[in-house]
Tab-separated table of C-alpha atoms and ligand atoms in Angstrom:
chain	number	residue	atom	x	y	z
A	1463	UNK	CA	7.675	7.588	10.244
A	1464	UNK	CA	8.100	5.606	7.169
A	1465	UNK	CA	6.333	2.556	6.155
A	1466	UNK	CA	7.256	-0.380	3.748
A	1467	UNK	CA	4.725	-2.560	2.123
A	1468	UNK	CA	5.389	-5.598	0.125
A	1469	UNK	CA	3.481	-6.885	-1.968
A	1470	UNK	CA	4.311	-10.308	-2.505
A	1471	UNK	CA	1.198	-10.986	-5.735
A	1472	UNK	CA	1.165	-14.541	-6.478
A	1473	UNK	CA	5.094	-14.821	-6.440
A	1474	UNK	CA	5.417	-16.815	-3.354
A	1475	UNK	CA	3.473	-20.349	-1.883
A	1476	UNK	CA	3.614	-20.844	1.952
A	1477	UNK	CA	7.164	-21.712	2.497
A	1478	UNK	CA	8.674	-19.184	0.871
A	1479	UNK	CA	6.514	-16.921	2.438
A	1480	UNK	CA	7.022	-18.130	5.753
A	1481	UNK	CA	11.127	-17.706	4.770
A	1482	UNK	CA	10.732	-14.357	3.961
A	1483	UNK	CA	8.718	-13.270	6.343
A	1484	UNK	CA	11.605	-15.001	9.044
A	1485	UNK	CA	14.796	-12.716	6.833
A	1486	UNK	CA	12.924	-9.573	7.447
A	1487	UNK	CA	12.471	-9.780	10.923
A	1488	UNK	CA	16.154	-10.707	11.103
A	1489	UNK	CA	17.170	-7.615	8.974
A	1490	UNK	CA	15.012	-5.527	11.245
A	1491	UNK	CA	16.451	-7.507	14.728
A	1492	UNK	CA	18.244	-4.727	16.915
A	1493	UNK	CA	17.727	-1.585	14.947
A	1494	UNK	CA	16.921	1.342	16.780
A	1495	UNK	CA	15.076	2.782	14.405
A	1496	UNK	CA	12.876	1.114	12.324
A	1497	UNK	CA	10.296	1.715	9.392
A	1498	UNK	CA	6.624	0.581	10.307
A	1499	UNK	CA	6.790	-2.674	8.327
A	1500	UNK	CA	3.435	-3.830	5.770
A	1501	UNK	CA	3.887	-7.511	4.434
A	1502	UNK	CA	0.937	-8.693	2.174
A	1503	UNK	CA	1.385	-12.313	1.542
A	1504	UNK	CA	-1.228	-14.677	-0.927
A	1505	UNK	CA	-4.614	-15.248	1.329
A	1506	UNK	CA	-3.259	-19.274	1.709
A	1507	UNK	CA	-0.217	-17.655	3.341
A	1508	UNK	CA	-1.763	-15.450	5.644
A	1509	UNK	CA	-2.124	-17.645	8.871
A	1510	UNK	CA	0.957	-18.753	8.863
A	1511	UNK	CA	3.205	-15.832	8.289
A	1512	UNK	CA	0.844	-14.494	11.149
A	1513	UNK	CA	3.131	-16.809	13.178
A	1514	UNK	CA	6.198	-15.662	12.862
A	1515	UNK	CA	5.300	-12.303	12.835
A	1516	UNK	CA	2.895	-11.784	15.841
A	1517	UNK	CA	4.956	-10.040	18.581
A	1518	UNK	CA	7.231	-8.078	15.414
A	1519	UNK	CA	6.623	-4.607	14.766
A	1520	UNK	CA	5.595	-6.131	11.104
A	1521	UNK	CA	1.933	-5.823	10.739
A	1522	UNK	CA	0.023	-8.242	8.204
A	1523	UNK	CA	-2.273	-6.618	5.098
A	1524	UNK	CA	-3.921	-8.962	2.403
A	1525	UNK	CA	-3.399	-8.176	-1.067
A	1526	UNK	CA	-7.921	-8.007	-1.943
A	1527	UNK	CA	-10.767	-8.560	0.398
A	1528	UNK	CA	-15.150	-9.234	-0.581
A	1529	UNK	CA	-17.022	-6.481	0.106
A	1530	UNK	CA	-20.018	-8.430	1.965
A	1531	UNK	CA	-18.789	-9.955	5.428
A	1532	UNK	CA	-20.742	-13.379	4.778
A	1533	UNK	CA	-22.247	-15.278	1.749
A	1534	UNK	CA	-22.545	-17.544	-1.444
A	1535	UNK	CA	-19.228	-15.737	-3.150
A	1536	UNK	CA	-17.191	-18.932	-4.622
A	1537	UNK	CA	-14.107	-17.127	-4.113
A	1538	UNK	CA	-14.296	-14.521	-2.121
A	1539	UNK	CA	-12.661	-13.479	0.304
A	1540	UNK	CA	-13.991	-11.108	3.611
A	1541	UNK	CA	-13.073	-8.683	6.244
A	1542	UNK	CA	-13.976	-11.332	8.781
A	1543	UNK	CA	-11.765	-14.395	7.530
A	1544	UNK	CA	-8.959	-11.903	7.975
A	1545	UNK	CA	-9.892	-10.352	11.118
A	1546	UNK	CA	-9.724	-13.424	11.715
A	1547	UNK	CA	-6.075	-13.637	10.806
A	1548	UNK	CA	-5.168	-10.425	11.956
A	1549	UNK	CA	-4.699	-8.865	9.298
A	1550	UNK	CA	-4.869	-5.287	9.689
A	1551	UNK	CA	-4.313	-3.568	5.909
A	1552	UNK	CA	-6.017	-4.551	2.595
A	1553	UNK	CA	-4.395	-3.623	-1.061
A	1554	UNK	CA	-7.584	-2.514	-2.506
A	1555	UNK	CA	-7.566	-1.603	-6.339
A	1556	UNK	CA	-4.552	-2.788	-7.339
A	1557	UNK	CA	-3.820	-2.104	-11.257
A	1558	UNK	CA	-3.027	-5.423	-11.830
A	1559	UNK	CA	-6.979	-5.747	-10.193
A	1560	UNK	CA	-8.271	-2.851	-11.869
A	1561	UNK	CA	-6.790	-4.044	-15.739
A	1562	UNK	CA	-6.627	-7.386	-16.239
A	1563	UNK	CA	-9.333	-8.451	-13.708
A	1564	UNK	CA	-12.235	-5.710	-14.384
A	1565	UNK	CA	-12.128	-4.366	-10.945
A	1566	UNK	CA	-14.199	-1.537	-11.678
A	1567	UNK	CA	-14.672	1.915	-8.962
A	1568	UNK	CA	-17.994	0.754	-7.993
A	1569	UNK	CA	-16.055	-2.458	-7.154
A	1570	UNK	CA	-13.330	-0.859	-5.260
A	1571	UNK	CA	-15.840	2.085	-3.468
A	1572	UNK	CA	-17.030	-1.361	-1.779
A	1573	UNK	CA	-14.587	-3.073	-0.855
A	1574	UNK	CA	-12.303	0.261	1.073
A	1575	UNK	CA	-15.869	0.825	2.489
A	1576	UNK	CA	-16.148	-2.944	4.009
A	1577	UNK	CA	-12.654	-2.314	4.529
A	1578	UNK	CA	-13.234	0.757	6.964
A	1579	UNK	CA	-16.539	-0.567	8.782
A	1580	UNK	CA	-14.474	-4.221	10.071
A	1581	UNK	CA	-11.410	-1.532	11.525
A	1582	UNK	CA	-8.829	-2.802	9.203
A	1583	UNK	CA	-6.671	0.476	7.116
A	1584	UNK	CA	-7.282	0.903	3.237
A	1585	UNK	CA	-4.373	1.193	1.360
A	1586	UNK	CA	-6.219	2.347	-1.987
A	1587	UNK	CA	-3.919	1.884	-4.981
A	1588	UNK	CA	-4.612	4.419	-7.476
A	1589	UNK	CA	-2.337	5.593	-11.525
A	1590	UNK	CA	-2.473	5.413	-14.752
A	1591	UNK	CA	-1.363	4.347	-17.015
A	1592	UNK	CA	1.361	5.222	-19.934
A	1593	UNK	CA	-1.771	6.142	-22.729
A	1594	UNK	CA	-3.152	8.723	-20.725
A	1595	UNK	CA	0.160	9.964	-19.142
A	1596	UNK	CA	1.442	10.700	-22.614
A	1597	UNK	CA	-1.988	12.497	-23.398
A	1598	UNK	CA	-0.566	14.792	-20.139
A	1599	UNK	CA	-4.361	13.357	-18.380
A	1600	UNK	CA	-2.478	11.769	-15.184
A	1601	UNK	CA	-3.437	14.861	-12.595
A	1602	UNK	CA	-7.133	14.039	-14.047
A	1603	UNK	CA	-7.225	10.293	-13.812
A	1604	UNK	CA	-6.296	10.026	-10.401
A	1605	UNK	CA	-7.831	12.586	-9.733
A	1606	UNK	CA	-10.757	11.173	-10.638
A	1607	UNK	CA	-10.051	7.374	-9.566
A	1608	UNK	CA	-9.890	9.307	-6.019
A	1609	UNK	CA	-13.611	10.851	-6.313
A	1610	UNK	CA	-14.819	7.847	-7.223
A	1611	UNK	CA	-12.871	4.914	-4.921
A	1612	UNK	CA	-14.794	6.930	-2.708
A	1613	UNK	CA	-17.835	8.056	-3.822
A	1614	UNK	CA	-20.806	7.361	-0.451
A	1615	UNK	CA	-18.128	6.185	1.397
A	1616	UNK	CA	-17.974	6.662	4.864
A	1617	UNK	CA	-14.999	7.894	6.634
A	1618	UNK	CA	-14.537	6.606	10.599
A	1619	UNK	CA	-13.169	9.343	12.249
A	1620	UNK	CA	-10.548	7.334	13.846
A	1621	UNK	CA	-9.483	5.606	10.720
A	1622	UNK	CA	-6.216	5.647	9.095
A	1623	UNK	CA	-5.533	6.121	5.090
A	1624	UNK	CA	-3.046	4.998	2.818
A	1625	UNK	CA	-2.827	5.604	-0.708
A	1626	UNK	CA	-0.477	4.389	-3.236
A	1627	UNK	CA	0.399	6.614	-6.112
A	1628	UNK	CA	1.439	4.027	-8.547
A	1629	UNK	CA	1.155	4.727	-11.970
A	1630	UNK	CA	1.083	1.227	-14.495
A	1631	UNK	CA	4.171	1.524	-16.100
A	1632	UNK	CA	6.069	1.685	-13.578
A	1633	UNK	CA	4.850	-1.343	-12.201
A	1634	UNK	CA	7.180	-4.065	-12.471
A	1635	UNK	CA	8.753	-2.857	-15.981
A	1636	UNK	CA	11.686	-1.235	-14.466
A	1637	UNK	CA	11.181	2.213	-14.934
A	1638	UNK	CA	10.099	3.669	-11.715
A	1639	UNK	CA	8.310	7.587	-12.037
A	1640	UNK	CA	11.415	9.740	-10.742
A	1641	UNK	CA	10.697	11.269	-6.915
A	1642	UNK	CA	10.358	14.556	-8.117
A	1643	UNK	CA	7.242	13.421	-10.459
A	1644	UNK	CA	6.049	11.202	-7.187
A	1645	UNK	CA	6.077	14.477	-4.717
A	1646	UNK	CA	4.410	16.723	-7.186
A	1647	UNK	CA	1.853	13.520	-7.547
A	1648	UNK	CA	1.915	12.630	-4.020
A	1649	UNK	CA	0.916	16.385	-2.815
A	1650	UNK	CA	-1.859	16.638	-5.313
A	1651	UNK	CA	-2.784	13.127	-3.826
A	1652	UNK	CA	-3.686	14.912	-0.257
A	1653	UNK	CA	-5.280	18.044	-1.509
A	1654	UNK	CA	-7.526	15.844	-3.146
A	1655	UNK	CA	-8.508	13.151	-0.328
A	1656	UNK	CA	-9.327	16.139	1.722
A	1657	UNK	CA	-10.906	17.690	-0.646
A	1658	UNK	CA	-12.903	14.622	0.097
A	1659	UNK	CA	-13.328	13.607	3.694
A	1660	UNK	CA	-13.003	17.057	4.514
A	1661	UNK	CA	-12.550	16.079	8.356
A	1662	UNK	CA	-9.744	13.932	8.136
A	1663	UNK	CA	-5.611	15.131	9.892
A	1664	UNK	CA	-3.446	14.651	7.893
A	1665	UNK	CA	-1.435	12.447	10.329
A	1666	UNK	CA	-4.210	9.993	9.179
A	1667	UNK	CA	-3.344	10.087	5.458
A	1668	UNK	CA	-0.279	8.603	4.455
A	1669	UNK	CA	1.186	8.266	0.421
A	1670	UNK	CA	2.966	5.974	-0.460
A	1671	UNK	CA	4.650	5.240	-4.090
A	1672	UNK	CA	4.910	1.849	-5.713
A	1673	UNK	CA	6.425	1.108	-9.118
A	1674	UNK	CA	9.647	-0.626	-9.714
A	1675	UNK	CA	10.206	0.050	-6.129
A	1676	UNK	CA	14.411	-1.201	-5.532
A	1677	UNK	CA	17.486	-1.675	-3.392
A	1678	UNK	CA	19.238	1.296	-5.299
A	1679	UNK	CA	16.538	3.292	-5.772
A	1680	UNK	CA	14.781	3.195	-2.448
A	1681	UNK	CA	16.352	6.052	-1.097
A	1682	UNK	CA	15.355	8.828	-3.331
A	1683	UNK	CA	11.632	8.334	-2.250
A	1684	UNK	CA	11.934	8.043	0.587
A	1685	UNK	CA	14.090	10.892	2.020
A	1686	UNK	CA	11.344	13.554	0.004
A	1687	UNK	CA	9.223	14.485	2.988
A	1688	UNK	CA	5.707	13.725	1.008
A	1689	UNK	CA	6.415	10.523	0.509
A	1690	UNK	CA	5.282	8.529	3.215
A	1691	UNK	CA	7.003	5.018	2.123
A	1692	UNK	CA	6.576	3.398	-0.543
A	1693	UNK	CA	4.700	-0.333	-2.017
A	1694	UNK	CA	7.412	-2.970	-3.390
A	1695	UNK	CA	6.286	-5.654	-5.653
A	1696	UNK	CA	8.793	-7.505	-7.262
A	1697	UNK	CA	12.124	-7.052	-5.150
A	1698	UNK	CA	9.433	-7.563	-2.089
A	1699	UNK	CA	10.113	-11.293	-2.456
A	1700	UNK	CA	13.960	-11.231	-2.741
A	1701	UNK	CA	14.955	-11.211	0.681
A	1702	UNK	CA	18.310	-9.057	0.112
A	1703	UNK	CA	16.624	-6.373	-2.540
A	1704	UNK	CA	14.036	-5.912	0.795
A	1705	UNK	CA	16.756	-5.347	3.333
A	1706	UNK	CA	18.086	-2.645	1.056
A	1707	UNK	CA	14.568	-0.550	0.865
A	1708	UNK	CA	14.419	-1.463	4.643
A	1709	UNK	CA	18.205	0.239	5.363
A	1710	UNK	CA	16.922	3.219	2.819
A	1711	UNK	CA	13.907	3.674	5.277
A	1712	UNK	CA	16.115	3.793	8.365
A	1713	UNK	CA	18.914	6.561	6.611
A	1714	UNK	CA	15.698	8.618	5.769
A	1715	UNK	CA	14.374	8.436	8.935
A	1716	UNK	CA	17.484	8.714	10.692
A	1717	UNK	CA	18.126	11.455	7.948
A	1718	UNK	CA	14.736	13.046	9.836
A	1719	UNK	CA	15.431	12.304	12.535
A	1720	UNK	CA	18.204	14.352	12.332
A	1721	UNK	CA	17.266	17.438	10.769
A	1722	UNK	CA	13.733	18.031	13.653
A	1723	UNK	CA	16.948	17.884	16.450
B	1366	13P	P1	7.052	-3.648	-8.897
B	1366	13P	O1	7.658	-3.397	-7.636
B	1366	13P	O2	7.325	-5.019	-9.452
B	1366	13P	O3	7.578	-2.975	-9.558
B	1366	13P	O4	5.281	-4.011	-8.113
B	1366	13P	C1	4.799	-2.530	-7.783
B	1366	13P	C2	3.551	-3.060	-7.394
B	1366	13P	O5	2.871	-3.099	-7.818
B	1366	13P	C3	3.075	-2.671	-6.139
B	1366	13P	O6	1.871	-3.071	-5.240
């Protein structure tokens, strides 16, 4: 199974989000093999998008969440609020929040813990900057992020865990990592996650690639066994591109089914 997550960032408002959600359902209609699809609209569009995707295979995700359940935290959104809207996935530690909004590993760890506590599934985003990559520190940085973000986090035994490897230099730049580089990172990420949570089973860990994924390159990532899916930003708010990404996932899954038969 491949997972496709659309992170709609702050690109579209309520009306466009509803139209996009409808378009995605239409693109998946009648397909025999369907990837696991999660869409992450802005907070203000969650409620309307939820109505469109109820009773479909598409799941709802949020782009962030605060670590307390209730209280005097102006502007923040809690797990309780998201649960009311049937949100089941939450992006945590996105590069844009780490780098533009000063989100620290400590804050990210508290958010991951709260996502687990509330029975939702976190999609933790990690990745190095261009400078760190140029210094040959990619592995070191990502390993450090995972250790720091999960420090003290208790892993609920039945939970799923999604990690999105999103190198900062690849986000929104049109310069995606190569599938080969992503595969190497994904193998390392799996290993580190197993070190951190020794009781986690292989099938509970899903490692996705993100950063300039579009209709043209999605298949090259998705055909790799080590790449469990993709996290798509800019292309996910352009219906034709997203339809291409979904088709690439279906093609990759058909290939997998063929190999295992
Ligand atoms: P782009 O697909 O626009 O590069 O963004 C990736 C991303 O940040 C998804 O979370």
